[in-house]
PDB file of C-alpha atoms and ligand atoms in Angstrom:
ATOM      1  CA  MET A   1     -87.850 -17.400 179.912  1.00 37.00           C
ATOM      2  CA  THR A   2     -84.263 -16.661 178.762  1.00 41.00           C
ATOM      3  CA  LEU A   3     -83.143 -18.154 175.471  1.00 43.00           C
ATOM      4  CA  ILE A   4     -79.865 -17.797 173.587  1.00 49.00           C
ATOM      5  CA  SER A   5     -80.941 -14.794 171.549  1.00 58.00           C
ATOM      6  CA  PRO A   6     -79.271 -13.241 168.568  1.00 60.00           C
ATOM      7  CA  SER A   7     -78.457  -9.680 169.596  1.00 63.00           C
ATOM      8  CA  PRO A   8     -79.042  -6.753 167.236  1.00 54.00           C
ATOM      9  CA  ALA A   9     -75.468  -7.100 166.018  1.00 51.00           C
ATOM     10  CA  ASP A  10     -75.805 -10.731 164.984  1.00 86.00           C
ATOM     11  CA  LEU A  11     -77.810 -10.331 161.790  1.00 95.00           C
ATOM     12  CA  GLY A  12     -76.723  -6.798 160.912  1.00 94.00           C
ATOM     13  CA  GLY A  13     -76.013  -6.563 157.183  1.00 94.00           C
ATOM     14  CA  ARG A  14     -78.085  -9.678 156.418  1.00 97.00           C
ATOM     15  CA  THR A  15     -81.186  -9.640 154.246  1.00 98.00           C
ATOM     16  CA  ALA A  16     -84.026 -12.018 155.043  1.00 98.00           C
ATOM     17  CA  LEU A  17     -87.141 -12.999 153.143  1.00 98.00           C
ATOM     18  CA  VAL A  18     -90.077 -14.271 155.209  1.00 98.00           C
ATOM     19  CA  THR A  19     -93.171 -15.652 153.464  1.00 98.00           C
ATOM     20  CA  GLY A  20     -96.621 -15.515 155.019  1.00 98.00           C
ATOM     21  CA  ALA A  21     -95.351 -12.570 157.064  1.00 98.00           C
ATOM     22  CA  ALA A  22     -98.723 -10.838 157.453  1.00 97.00           C
ATOM     23  CA  GLY A  23     -99.899 -13.183 160.186  1.00 93.00           C
ATOM     24  CA  GLY A  24     -99.043 -15.461 163.099  1.00 95.00           C
ATOM     25  CA  ILE A  25     -95.655 -17.140 162.956  1.00 98.00           C
ATOM     26  CA  GLY A  26     -94.416 -15.300 159.854  1.00 98.00           C
ATOM     27  CA  ARG A  27     -95.097 -11.918 161.414  1.00 97.00           C
ATOM     28  CA  ALA A  28     -93.255 -12.967 164.587  1.00 97.00           C
ATOM     29  CA  CYS A  29     -90.281 -14.193 162.506  1.00 98.00           C
ATOM     30  CA  ALA A  30     -90.157 -10.967 160.479  1.00 98.00           C
ATOM     31  CA  LEU A  31     -90.145  -8.818 163.624  1.00 96.00           C
ATOM     32  CA  ARG A  32     -87.606 -11.055 165.405  1.00 96.00           C
ATOM     33  CA  LEU A  33     -85.143 -11.116 162.509  1.00 97.00           C
ATOM     34  CA  ALA A  34     -85.494  -7.347 162.126  1.00 96.00           C
ATOM     35  CA  ALA A  35     -84.824  -6.971 165.857  1.00 94.00           C
ATOM     36  CA  ALA A  36     -81.612  -8.955 165.313  1.00 94.00           C
ATOM     37  CA  GLY A  37     -80.558  -6.378 162.726  1.00 94.00           C
ATOM     38  CA  ALA A  38     -81.656  -8.049 159.489  1.00 96.00           C
ATOM     39  CA  LYS A  39     -83.187  -6.166 156.592  1.00 96.00           C
ATOM     40  CA  VAL A  40     -86.408  -8.155 156.214  1.00 97.00           C
ATOM     41  CA  ARG A  41     -88.508  -8.533 153.067  1.00 98.00           C
ATOM     42  CA  ALA A  42     -91.948  -9.547 154.327  1.00 98.00           C
ATOM     43  CA  VAL A  43     -94.012 -11.349 151.682  1.00 98.00           C
ATOM     44  CA  ASP A  44     -97.728 -12.148 151.795  1.00 98.00           C
ATOM     45  CA  ARG A  45    -100.883 -12.020 149.700  1.00 98.00           C
ATOM     46  CA  ASP A  46    -102.739 -10.259 152.563  1.00 98.00           C
ATOM     47  CA  ALA A  47    -102.406  -6.510 151.941  1.00 98.00           C
ATOM     48  CA  GLU A  48    -104.161  -5.507 155.158  1.00 98.00           C
ATOM     49  CA  GLY A  49    -101.947  -7.757 157.289  1.00 98.00           C
ATOM     50  CA  LEU A  50     -98.832  -6.388 155.597  1.00 98.00           C
ATOM     51  CA  ALA A  51     -99.941  -2.816 156.264  1.00 97.00           C
ATOM     52  CA  ALA A  52    -100.436  -3.686 159.949  1.00 97.00           C
ATOM     53  CA  LEU A  53     -96.949  -5.237 160.041  1.00 97.00           C
ATOM     54  CA  ASP A  54     -95.510  -2.110 158.427  1.00 94.00           C
ATOM     55  CA  GLU A  55     -97.042   0.007 161.180  1.00 94.00           C
ATOM     56  CA  GLU A  56     -95.879  -2.323 163.919  1.00 93.00           C
ATOM     57  CA  ALA A  57     -92.320  -2.496 162.577  1.00 92.00           C
ATOM     58  CA  ALA A  58     -91.976   1.295 162.447  1.00 87.00           C
ATOM     59  CA  GLY A  59     -89.857   2.585 165.301  1.00 77.00           C
ATOM     60  CA  ARG A  60     -88.446  -0.875 166.097  1.00 75.00           C
ATOM     61  CA  PRO A  61     -84.849  -1.903 165.481  1.00 73.00           C
ATOM     62  CA  GLY A  62     -84.015  -3.330 162.049  1.00 76.00           C
ATOM     63  CA  SER A  63     -86.083  -2.781 158.938  1.00 93.00           C
ATOM     64  CA  VAL A  64     -89.089  -4.483 157.367  1.00 97.00           C
ATOM     65  CA  GLU A  65     -90.036  -3.936 153.745  1.00 97.00           C
ATOM     66  CA  THR A  66     -93.380  -5.462 152.709  1.00 97.00           C
ATOM     67  CA  LEU A  67     -94.074  -7.110 149.358  1.00 98.00           C
ATOM     68  CA  LEU A  68     -97.573  -8.104 148.224  1.00 98.00           C
ATOM     69  CA  LEU A  69     -97.216 -11.422 146.412  1.00 98.00           C
ATOM     70  CA  ASP A  70     -99.354 -14.501 145.895  1.00 98.00           C
ATOM     71  CA  LEU A  71     -96.975 -17.455 146.082  1.00 98.00           C
ATOM     72  CA  THR A  72     -99.046 -19.454 143.611  1.00 98.00           C
ATOM     73  CA  ASP A  73     -97.167 -17.273 141.088  1.00 98.00           C
ATOM     74  CA  LEU A  74     -94.090 -19.484 141.246  1.00 98.00           C
ATOM     75  CA  ASP A  75     -91.948 -17.447 138.825  1.00 98.00           C
ATOM     76  CA  ALA A  76     -92.542 -14.299 140.885  1.00 98.00           C
ATOM     77  CA  ALA A  77     -91.731 -16.235 144.072  1.00 98.00           C
ATOM     78  CA  GLU A  78     -88.385 -17.393 142.660  1.00 98.00           C
ATOM     79  CA  GLN A  79     -87.510 -13.864 141.560  1.00 98.00           C
ATOM     80  CA  ALA A  80     -88.461 -12.391 144.956  1.00 98.00           C
ATOM     81  CA  ALA A  81     -85.915 -14.624 146.698  1.00 98.00           C
ATOM     82  CA  ALA A  82     -82.928 -13.465 144.626  1.00 98.00           C
ATOM     83  CA  GLY A  83     -80.200 -11.844 146.705  1.00 98.00           C
ATOM     84  CA  THR A  84     -81.423 -12.913 150.157  1.00 98.00           C
ATOM     85  CA  ASP A  85     -79.083 -14.303 152.828  1.00 98.00           C
ATOM     86  CA  ILE A  86     -81.856 -15.825 154.948  1.00 98.00           C
ATOM     87  CA  LEU A  87     -85.031 -17.474 153.678  1.00 99.00           C
ATOM     88  CA  VAL A  88     -87.932 -18.376 155.973  1.00 99.00           C
ATOM     89  CA  ASN A  89     -90.481 -20.548 154.177  1.00 99.00           C
ATOM     90  CA  ASN A  90     -93.540 -20.035 156.337  1.00 98.00           C
ATOM     91  CA  ALA A  91     -96.685 -19.324 154.267  1.00 98.00           C
ATOM     92  CA  GLY A  92     -99.323 -21.995 154.583  1.00 96.00           C
ATOM     93  CA  LEU A  93    -102.997 -22.835 154.520  1.00 93.00           C
ATOM     94  CA  GLN A  94    -105.152 -25.637 155.814  1.00 91.00           C
ATOM     95  CA  LEU A  95    -108.353 -27.434 154.822  1.00 90.00           C
ATOM     96  CA  VAL A  96    -109.737 -30.187 157.074  1.00 89.00           C
ATOM     97  CA  ARG A  97    -111.804 -32.657 155.039  1.00 91.00           C
ATOM     98  CA  PRO A  98    -111.826 -36.446 154.469  1.00 94.00           C
ATOM     99  CA  ILE A  99    -109.935 -37.545 151.353  1.00 97.00           C
ATOM    100  CA  GLU A 100    -113.070 -38.595 149.494  1.00 97.00           C
ATOM    101  CA  ASP A 101    -114.494 -35.069 149.919  1.00 96.00           C
ATOM    102  CA  PHE A 102    -111.219 -33.167 149.539  1.00 97.00           C
ATOM    103  CA  PRO A 103    -111.432 -30.851 146.485  1.00 98.00           C
ATOM    104  CA  PRO A 104    -108.561 -31.746 144.096  1.00 98.00           C
ATOM    105  CA  ASP A 105    -107.993 -28.090 143.197  1.00 98.00           C
ATOM    106  CA  VAL A 106    -107.459 -27.195 146.885  1.00 98.00           C
ATOM    107  CA  PHE A 107    -105.043 -30.139 147.215  1.00 98.00           C
ATOM    108  CA  SER A 108    -103.056 -28.705 144.266  1.00 98.00           C
ATOM    109  CA  THR A 109    -103.046 -25.183 145.735  1.00 98.00           C
ATOM    110  CA  VAL A 110    -101.831 -26.397 149.138  1.00 98.00           C
ATOM    111  CA  LEU A 111     -98.996 -28.340 147.493  1.00 98.00           C
ATOM    112  CA  ARG A 112     -98.168 -25.341 145.302  1.00 98.00           C
ATOM    113  CA  VAL A 113     -97.972 -22.808 148.165  1.00 98.00           C
ATOM    114  CA  MET A 114     -96.392 -25.083 150.792  1.00 98.00           C
ATOM    115  CA  LEU A 115     -94.018 -27.223 148.705  1.00 99.00           C
ATOM    116  CA  GLU A 116     -93.538 -25.931 145.169  1.00 99.00           C
ATOM    117  CA  ALA A 117     -93.163 -22.288 146.248  1.00 99.00           C
ATOM    118  CA  PRO A 118     -90.513 -23.171 148.883  1.00 99.00           C
ATOM    119  CA  PHE A 119     -88.628 -25.117 146.165  1.00 99.00           C
ATOM    120  CA  ARG A 120     -88.764 -22.103 143.849  1.00 99.00           C
ATOM    121  CA  LEU A 121     -87.822 -19.681 146.654  1.00 99.00           C
ATOM    122  CA  ILE A 122     -84.829 -21.833 147.619  1.00 99.00           C
ATOM    123  CA  ARG A 123     -83.888 -22.072 143.929  1.00 98.00           C
ATOM    124  CA  GLY A 124     -84.055 -18.280 143.678  1.00 98.00           C
ATOM    125  CA  ALA A 125     -82.036 -17.699 146.842  1.00 99.00           C
ATOM    126  CA  LEU A 126     -79.222 -20.226 146.364  1.00 99.00           C
ATOM    127  CA  PRO A 127     -77.088 -18.484 143.700  1.00 98.00           C
ATOM    128  CA  HIS A 128     -76.462 -15.502 146.025  1.00 98.00           C
ATOM    129  CA  MET A 129     -76.026 -17.728 149.094  1.00 98.00           C
ATOM    130  CA  TYR A 130     -73.572 -20.015 147.277  1.00 98.00           C
ATOM    131  CA  GLY A 131     -71.765 -16.989 145.821  1.00 98.00           C
ATOM    132  CA  GLN A 132     -70.974 -15.605 149.271  1.00 98.00           C
ATOM    133  CA  GLY A 133     -70.527 -18.994 150.995  1.00 98.00           C
ATOM    134  CA  TRP A 134     -73.236 -18.321 153.605  1.00 98.00           C
ATOM    135  CA  GLY A 135     -76.981 -18.817 153.779  1.00 98.00           C
ATOM    136  CA  ARG A 136     -79.741 -19.895 156.108  1.00 98.00           C
ATOM    137  CA  ILE A 137     -82.945 -21.657 155.044  1.00 99.00           C
ATOM    138  CA  VAL A 138     -85.562 -22.078 157.770  1.00 98.00           C
ATOM    139  CA  ASN A 139     -88.626 -24.067 156.786  1.00 99.00           C
ATOM    140  CA  ILE A 140     -91.647 -23.768 159.050  1.00 98.00           C
ATOM    141  CA  SER A 141     -92.864 -27.338 158.931  1.00 98.00           C
ATOM    142  CA  SER A 142     -95.049 -28.838 161.657  1.00 98.00           C
ATOM    143  CA  VAL A 143     -95.554 -31.931 163.745  1.00 96.00           C
ATOM    144  CA  HIS A 144     -97.566 -32.807 160.644  1.00 96.00           C
ATOM    145  CA  GLY A 145     -94.278 -32.977 158.739  1.00 98.00           C
ATOM    146  CA  LEU A 146     -93.457 -35.968 160.935  1.00 98.00           C
ATOM    147  CA  ARG A 147     -96.858 -37.395 161.864  1.00 96.00           C
ATOM    148  CA  ALA A 148    -100.181 -37.658 160.065  1.00 95.00           C
ATOM    149  CA  SER A 149    -103.636 -36.722 161.293  1.00 90.00           C
ATOM    150  CA  PRO A 150    -106.874 -37.753 159.620  1.00 91.00           C
ATOM    151  CA  PHE A 151    -108.635 -35.256 157.310  1.00 91.00           C
ATOM    152  CA  LYS A 152    -105.487 -33.195 156.643  1.00 93.00           C
ATOM    153  CA  SER A 153    -104.237 -35.023 153.523  1.00 97.00           C
ATOM    154  CA  ALA A 154    -102.957 -31.990 151.592  1.00 98.00           C
ATOM    155  CA  TYR A 155    -101.348 -30.307 154.604  1.00 96.00           C
ATOM    156  CA  VAL A 156     -99.653 -33.501 155.834  1.00 98.00           C
ATOM    157  CA  SER A 157     -98.464 -34.347 152.294  1.00 98.00           C
ATOM    158  CA  ALA A 158     -97.069 -30.840 151.762  1.00 98.00           C
ATOM    159  CA  LYS A 159     -95.290 -30.784 155.128  1.00 98.00           C
ATOM    160  CA  HIS A 160     -93.789 -34.265 154.618  1.00 98.00           C
ATOM    161  CA  GLY A 161     -92.587 -33.050 151.204  1.00 99.00           C
ATOM    162  CA  LEU A 162     -91.107 -29.905 152.771  1.00 99.00           C
ATOM    163  CA  GLU A 163     -89.142 -32.108 155.189  1.00 99.00           C
ATOM    164  CA  GLY A 164     -87.586 -33.933 152.204  1.00 99.00           C
ATOM    165  CA  LEU A 165     -86.860 -30.698 150.361  1.00 99.00           C
ATOM    166  CA  SER A 166     -85.211 -29.218 153.445  1.00 99.00           C
ATOM    167  CA  LYS A 167     -82.925 -32.231 153.940  1.00 99.00           C
ATOM    168  CA  THR A 168     -81.947 -32.244 150.268  1.00 99.00           C
ATOM    169  CA  ALA A 169     -81.146 -28.508 150.417  1.00 99.00           C
ATOM    170  CA  ALA A 170     -79.050 -29.205 153.537  1.00 99.00           C
ATOM    171  CA  LEU A 171     -76.967 -31.858 151.754  1.00 98.00           C
ATOM    172  CA  GLU A 172     -76.446 -29.745 148.637  1.00 99.00           C
ATOM    173  CA  GLY A 173     -75.872 -26.511 150.580  1.00 98.00           C
ATOM    174  CA  ALA A 174     -73.335 -27.798 153.135  1.00 98.00           C
ATOM    175  CA  PRO A 175     -70.237 -27.327 150.951  1.00 98.00           C
ATOM    176  CA  HIS A 176     -71.388 -23.737 150.292  1.00 98.00           C
ATOM    177  CA  GLY A 177     -71.979 -22.678 153.910  1.00 98.00           C
ATOM    178  CA  VAL A 178     -75.761 -22.930 153.561  1.00 98.00           C
ATOM    179  CA  THR A 179     -77.839 -24.643 156.231  1.00 98.00           C
ATOM    180  CA  SER A 180     -81.432 -25.805 155.834  1.00 99.00           C
ATOM    181  CA  ASN A 181     -83.656 -26.927 158.678  1.00 99.00           C
ATOM    182  CA  CYS A 182     -87.286 -27.540 159.533  1.00 99.00           C
ATOM    183  CA  LEU A 183     -89.041 -26.257 162.635  1.00 98.00           C
ATOM    184  CA  CYS A 184     -91.863 -28.556 163.676  1.00 98.00           C
ATOM    185  CA  PRO A 185     -94.238 -26.863 166.113  1.00 98.00           C
ATOM    186  CA  GLY A 186     -97.323 -28.377 167.642  1.00 96.00           C
ATOM    187  CA  TYR A 187    -100.336 -26.059 167.868  1.00 95.00           C
ATOM    188  CA  VAL A 188     -99.217 -22.412 167.878  1.00 96.00           C
ATOM    189  CA  ARG A 189    -101.341 -19.578 169.265  1.00 94.00           C
ATOM    190  CA  THR A 190    -102.173 -17.860 165.956  1.00 93.00           C
ATOM    191  CA  PRO A 191    -105.480 -16.433 164.695  1.00 83.00           C
ATOM    192  CA  LEU A 192    -105.898 -19.618 162.644  1.00 79.00           C
ATOM    193  CA  VAL A 193    -105.794 -21.834 165.730  1.00 89.00           C
ATOM    194  CA  GLU A 194    -107.826 -19.419 167.903  1.00 86.00           C
ATOM    195  CA  ARG A 195    -110.606 -19.716 165.312  1.00 80.00           C
ATOM    196  CA  GLN A 196    -110.385 -23.531 165.366  1.00 76.00           C
ATOM    197  CA  ILE A 197    -110.683 -23.476 169.177  1.00 85.00           C
ATOM    198  CA  ALA A 198    -113.779 -21.260 169.100  1.00 86.00           C
ATOM    199  CA  ASP A 199    -115.419 -23.430 166.420  1.00 79.00           C
ATOM    200  CA  GLN A 200    -114.703 -26.671 168.268  1.00 79.00           C
ATOM    201  CA  ALA A 201    -115.903 -25.211 171.577  1.00 85.00           C
ATOM    202  CA  ALA A 202    -119.201 -24.309 169.913  1.00 85.00           C
ATOM    203  CA  ALA A 203    -119.453 -27.666 168.119  1.00 81.00           C
ATOM    204  CA  HIS A 204    -118.763 -29.753 171.252  1.00 82.00           C
ATOM    205  CA  GLY A 205    -120.501 -27.408 173.703  1.00 90.00           C
ATOM    206  CA  ILE A 206    -117.408 -27.270 175.961  1.00 91.00           C
ATOM    207  CA  PRO A 207    -115.237 -24.352 177.169  1.00 93.00           C
ATOM    208  CA  ALA A 208    -112.292 -23.236 175.018  1.00 90.00           C
ATOM    209  CA  GLU A 209    -109.730 -24.402 177.635  1.00 89.00           C
ATOM    210  CA  ARG A 210    -111.092 -27.958 177.385  1.00 90.00           C
ATOM    211  CA  VAL A 211    -110.831 -27.870 173.576  1.00 87.00           C
ATOM    212  CA  VAL A 212    -107.155 -26.983 173.971  1.00 91.00           C
ATOM    213  CA  THR A 213    -106.238 -29.584 176.594  1.00 88.00           C
ATOM    214  CA  GLU A 214    -108.529 -32.456 175.590  1.00 89.00           C
ATOM    215  CA  ILE A 215    -108.714 -32.161 171.797  1.00 88.00           C
ATOM    216  CA  LEU A 216    -105.821 -30.138 170.336  1.00 90.00           C
ATOM    217  CA  LEU A 217    -103.261 -31.130 172.953  1.00 93.00           C
ATOM    218  CA  ALA A 218    -104.408 -34.714 173.494  1.00 92.00           C
ATOM    219  CA  ASP A 219    -100.963 -35.987 172.363  1.00 91.00           C
ATOM    220  CA  SER A 220     -98.915 -33.138 173.838  1.00 94.00           C
ATOM    221  CA  ALA A 221     -97.276 -33.711 177.226  1.00 95.00           C
ATOM    222  CA  VAL A 222     -97.099 -29.939 177.801  1.00 95.00           C
ATOM    223  CA  LYS A 223    -100.672 -28.699 177.916  1.00 92.00           C
ATOM    224  CA  ARG A 224    -100.324 -25.246 176.406  1.00 93.00           C
ATOM    225  CA  LEU A 225    -100.072 -23.740 172.945  1.00 94.00           C
ATOM    226  CA  VAL A 226     -96.698 -22.678 171.563  1.00 96.00           C
ATOM    227  CA  GLU A 227     -96.373 -18.899 171.148  1.00 97.00           C
ATOM    228  CA  PRO A 228     -95.377 -17.476 167.713  1.00 98.00           C
ATOM    229  CA  ALA A 229     -92.525 -15.610 169.428  1.00 97.00           C
ATOM    230  CA  GLU A 230     -91.088 -18.921 170.666  1.00 97.00           C
ATOM    231  CA  VAL A 231     -90.982 -20.273 167.110  1.00 98.00           C
ATOM    232  CA  ALA A 232     -89.442 -17.003 165.898  1.00 98.00           C
ATOM    233  CA  GLU A 233     -86.772 -17.222 168.601  1.00 97.00           C
ATOM    234  CA  LEU A 234     -85.618 -20.627 167.372  1.00 97.00           C
ATOM    235  CA  ALA A 235     -85.732 -19.454 163.753  1.00 98.00           C
ATOM    236  CA  ALA A 236     -83.519 -16.484 164.678  1.00 97.00           C
ATOM    237  CA  TYR A 237     -81.114 -18.754 166.555  1.00 96.00           C
ATOM    238  CA  LEU A 238     -80.711 -20.965 163.459  1.00 97.00           C
ATOM    239  CA  CYS A 239     -79.468 -17.866 161.609  1.00 97.00           C
ATOM    240  CA  THR A 240     -76.552 -17.278 163.991  1.00 95.00           C
ATOM    241  CA  GLU A 241     -72.964 -18.506 163.630  1.00 93.00           C
ATOM    242  CA  PRO A 242     -73.147 -20.964 166.583  1.00 93.00           C
ATOM    243  CA  ALA A 243     -75.941 -22.760 164.700  1.00 96.00           C
ATOM    244  CA  SER A 244     -73.829 -23.419 161.607  1.00 97.00           C
ATOM    245  CA  PHE A 245     -73.504 -27.149 162.423  1.00 98.00           C
ATOM    246  CA  ILE A 246     -77.264 -27.601 162.687  1.00 98.00           C
ATOM    247  CA  THR A 247     -78.464 -28.620 159.237  1.00 98.00           C
ATOM    248  CA  GLY A 248     -80.810 -31.175 157.743  1.00 98.00           C
ATOM    249  CA  ALA A 249     -82.567 -31.244 161.109  1.00 98.00           C
ATOM    250  CA  SER A 250     -86.232 -31.271 162.039  1.00 98.00           C
ATOM    251  CA  LEU A 251     -86.460 -29.434 165.342  1.00 98.00           C
ATOM    252  CA  THR A 252     -89.663 -30.228 167.178  1.00 98.00           C
ATOM    253  CA  MET A 253     -91.396 -27.673 169.414  1.00 98.00           C
ATOM    254  CA  ASP A 254     -94.311 -29.907 170.197  1.00 96.00           C
ATOM    255  CA  GLY A 255     -94.456 -30.261 173.987  1.00 96.00           C
ATOM    256  CA  GLY A 256     -93.492 -33.927 173.684  1.00 96.00           C
ATOM    257  CA  TRP A 257     -96.130 -34.923 171.096  1.00 95.00           C
ATOM    258  CA  THR A 258     -93.643 -36.900 168.961  1.00 95.00           C
ATOM    259  CA  ALA A 259     -91.998 -38.460 172.037  1.00 95.00           C
ATOM    260  CA  HIS A 260     -94.865 -40.982 172.040  1.00 92.00           C
TER     261      HIS A 260
HETATM  262  N1  NAD B 301    -100.630 -22.363 163.888  1.00 79.34           N
HETATM  263  C1  NAD B 301    -100.179 -23.584 164.122  1.00 79.34           C
HETATM  264  O1  NAD B 301    -100.632 -24.252 165.047  1.00 79.34           O
HETATM  265  C2  NAD B 301     -99.075 -24.169 163.282  1.00 79.34           C
HETATM  266  C3  NAD B 301     -98.451 -25.332 163.754  1.00 79.34           C
HETATM  267  C4  NAD B 301     -97.416 -25.897 163.012  1.00 79.34           C
HETATM  268  C5  NAD B 301     -97.021 -25.302 161.833  1.00 79.34           C
HETATM  269  N2  NAD B 301     -97.643 -24.169 161.400  1.00 79.34           N
HETATM  270  C6  NAD B 301     -97.195 -23.604 160.128  1.00 79.34           C
HETATM  271  O2  NAD B 301     -96.746 -22.293 160.334  1.00 79.34           O
HETATM  272  C7  NAD B 301     -96.948 -21.531 159.152  1.00 79.34           C
HETATM  273  C8  NAD B 301     -97.679 -20.252 159.508  1.00 79.34           C
HETATM  274  O3  NAD B 301     -98.927 -20.586 160.076  1.00 79.34           O
HETATM  275  P1  NAD B 301     -99.794 -19.600 160.966  1.00 79.34           P
HETATM  276  O4  NAD B 301    -100.475 -20.405 161.985  1.00 79.34           O
HETATM  277  O5  NAD B 301     -98.980 -18.436 161.356  1.00 79.34           O
HETATM  278  O6  NAD B 301    -100.934 -19.251 159.917  1.00 79.34           O
HETATM  279  P2  NAD B 301    -101.547 -17.884 159.442  1.00 79.34           P
HETATM  280  O7  NAD B 301    -102.763 -18.235 158.652  1.00 79.34           O
HETATM  281  O8  NAD B 301    -101.673 -16.946 160.592  1.00 79.34           O
HETATM  282  O9  NAD B 301    -100.399 -17.330 158.462  1.00 79.34           O
HETATM  283  C9  NAD B 301    -100.162 -17.891 157.197  1.00 79.34           C
HETATM  284  C10 NAD B 301     -99.853 -16.768 156.247  1.00 79.34           C
HETATM  285  O10 NAD B 301     -99.597 -17.313 154.962  1.00 79.34           O
HETATM  286  C11 NAD B 301    -100.174 -16.458 154.017  1.00 79.34           C
HETATM  287  N3  NAD B 301    -100.453 -17.140 152.762  1.00 79.34           N
HETATM  288  C12 NAD B 301    -101.274 -18.196 152.545  1.00 79.34           C
HETATM  289  N4  NAD B 301    -101.319 -18.479 151.245  1.00 79.34           N
HETATM  290  C13 NAD B 301    -100.508 -17.601 150.608  1.00 79.34           C
HETATM  291  C14 NAD B 301    -100.162 -17.375 149.248  1.00 79.34           C
HETATM  292  N5  NAD B 301    -100.699 -18.095 148.250  1.00 79.34           N
HETATM  293  N6  NAD B 301     -99.293 -16.378 148.954  1.00 79.34           N
HETATM  294  C15 NAD B 301     -98.782 -15.599 149.942  1.00 79.34           C
HETATM  295  N7  NAD B 301     -99.087 -15.753 151.239  1.00 79.34           N
HETATM  296  C16 NAD B 301     -99.946 -16.749 151.575  1.00 79.34           C
HETATM  297  C17 NAD B 301    -101.469 -15.992 154.670  1.00 79.34           C
HETATM  298  O11 NAD B 301    -101.982 -14.807 154.064  1.00 79.34           O
HETATM  299  C18 NAD B 301    -101.036 -15.785 156.116  1.00 79.34           C
HETATM  300  O12 NAD B 301    -100.605 -14.465 156.374  1.00 79.34           O
HETATM  301  C19 NAD B 301     -97.698 -22.423 158.174  1.00 79.34           C
HETATM  302  O13 NAD B 301     -96.804 -23.013 157.252  1.00 79.34           O
HETATM  303  C20 NAD B 301     -98.281 -23.484 159.080  1.00 79.34           C
HETATM  304  O14 NAD B 301     -98.483 -24.682 158.423  1.00 79.34           O
HETATM  305  C21 NAD B 301     -98.670 -23.580 162.104  1.00 79.34           C
END
C-alpha cells in the first residue's frame, strides 16, 4: 500500500515526544517519526520495552532517546514536554468491568494517564510551539472517543475527554501555527489486543479468527485489524506541512465502524 509519506527530510530538525512508546502504537509512532528525521523522545513506564525500542532504533534513520517516566506524575510529564515541536499523546490502559464493579481508584488512574497527563503535556509543550509559530499535537484517541461500549466506562470517558481537549487545543493553537488532532482507530494489532483475542477464544471455545471477525469486528465493515504502522503513518502525515489545515479533527481508522 502506498501512502503519502513524510520523507526523511520532512521532519529533520524537529523534536518529538511520544508517550507510551514502549509498546504497540507508540513504538510504531516513535520509529516512524524518527524515520522521517525527527529527534524522538520516547516516554514510557516500561523499562524493558524502552530498552527493546532503543535496540530496534539503533542503526535506523533518525534518533530515539528513551525516558523512563510514569505519567501519573503530572508535574514530571509537563516538564518532559518542554521544548518539543511534536507531541504524540498515546499512552493508555484499559480495564473492562461493569460500572458497579469498576474500582474507583482505577477509574481515577485511567483519567489521570489518558486525559490529565495529555493536558499537562500539551501545557508543557505549548510555550515552545507558540514561540516558534509551529507545533503538532497528535492525540491517539479511539473509536471509543466517538462511541461507547459497555464495561469500558473509564476508557470511554477518558477518550471522549481527550476529544474535547484536542479540539480546544486546536482552537487556541491555530493563531500560533499549532494543530491538534485525534486519531480514532478501531482494534489495532497490538500485544494488548492479541491477548484479548486469545482470552476470548478460550472463553468462547472458538478459533481466534472468529473472535476477530464476529466479536471484535462485529461493527467494522473491513474485517481485519488495523496495523500499528498504519496509525503511525497517519500520525507522521499530520506532522507535515501539507497537513497544516487539518486541525480540530477526529480522523477515524475504523474500517467503517462509525459509518453505521
Ligand atoms: N490497540 C487498540 O486496539 C487501540 C485502538 C484504539 C486506540 N488505542 C489507543 O492507542 C494507545 C496505545 O495503545 P496500544 O494498543 O499500543 O497499547 P499498549 O498497551 O501496547 O501500549 C500502551 C503503552 O502505554 C504505556 N503506559 C500505560 N500507562 C502508563 C503510565 N502511567 N506512564 C507511562 N506509560 C504508560 C504502557 O507501558 C504501554 O507501553 C492507547 O491510548 C489506546 O487507548 C488502541
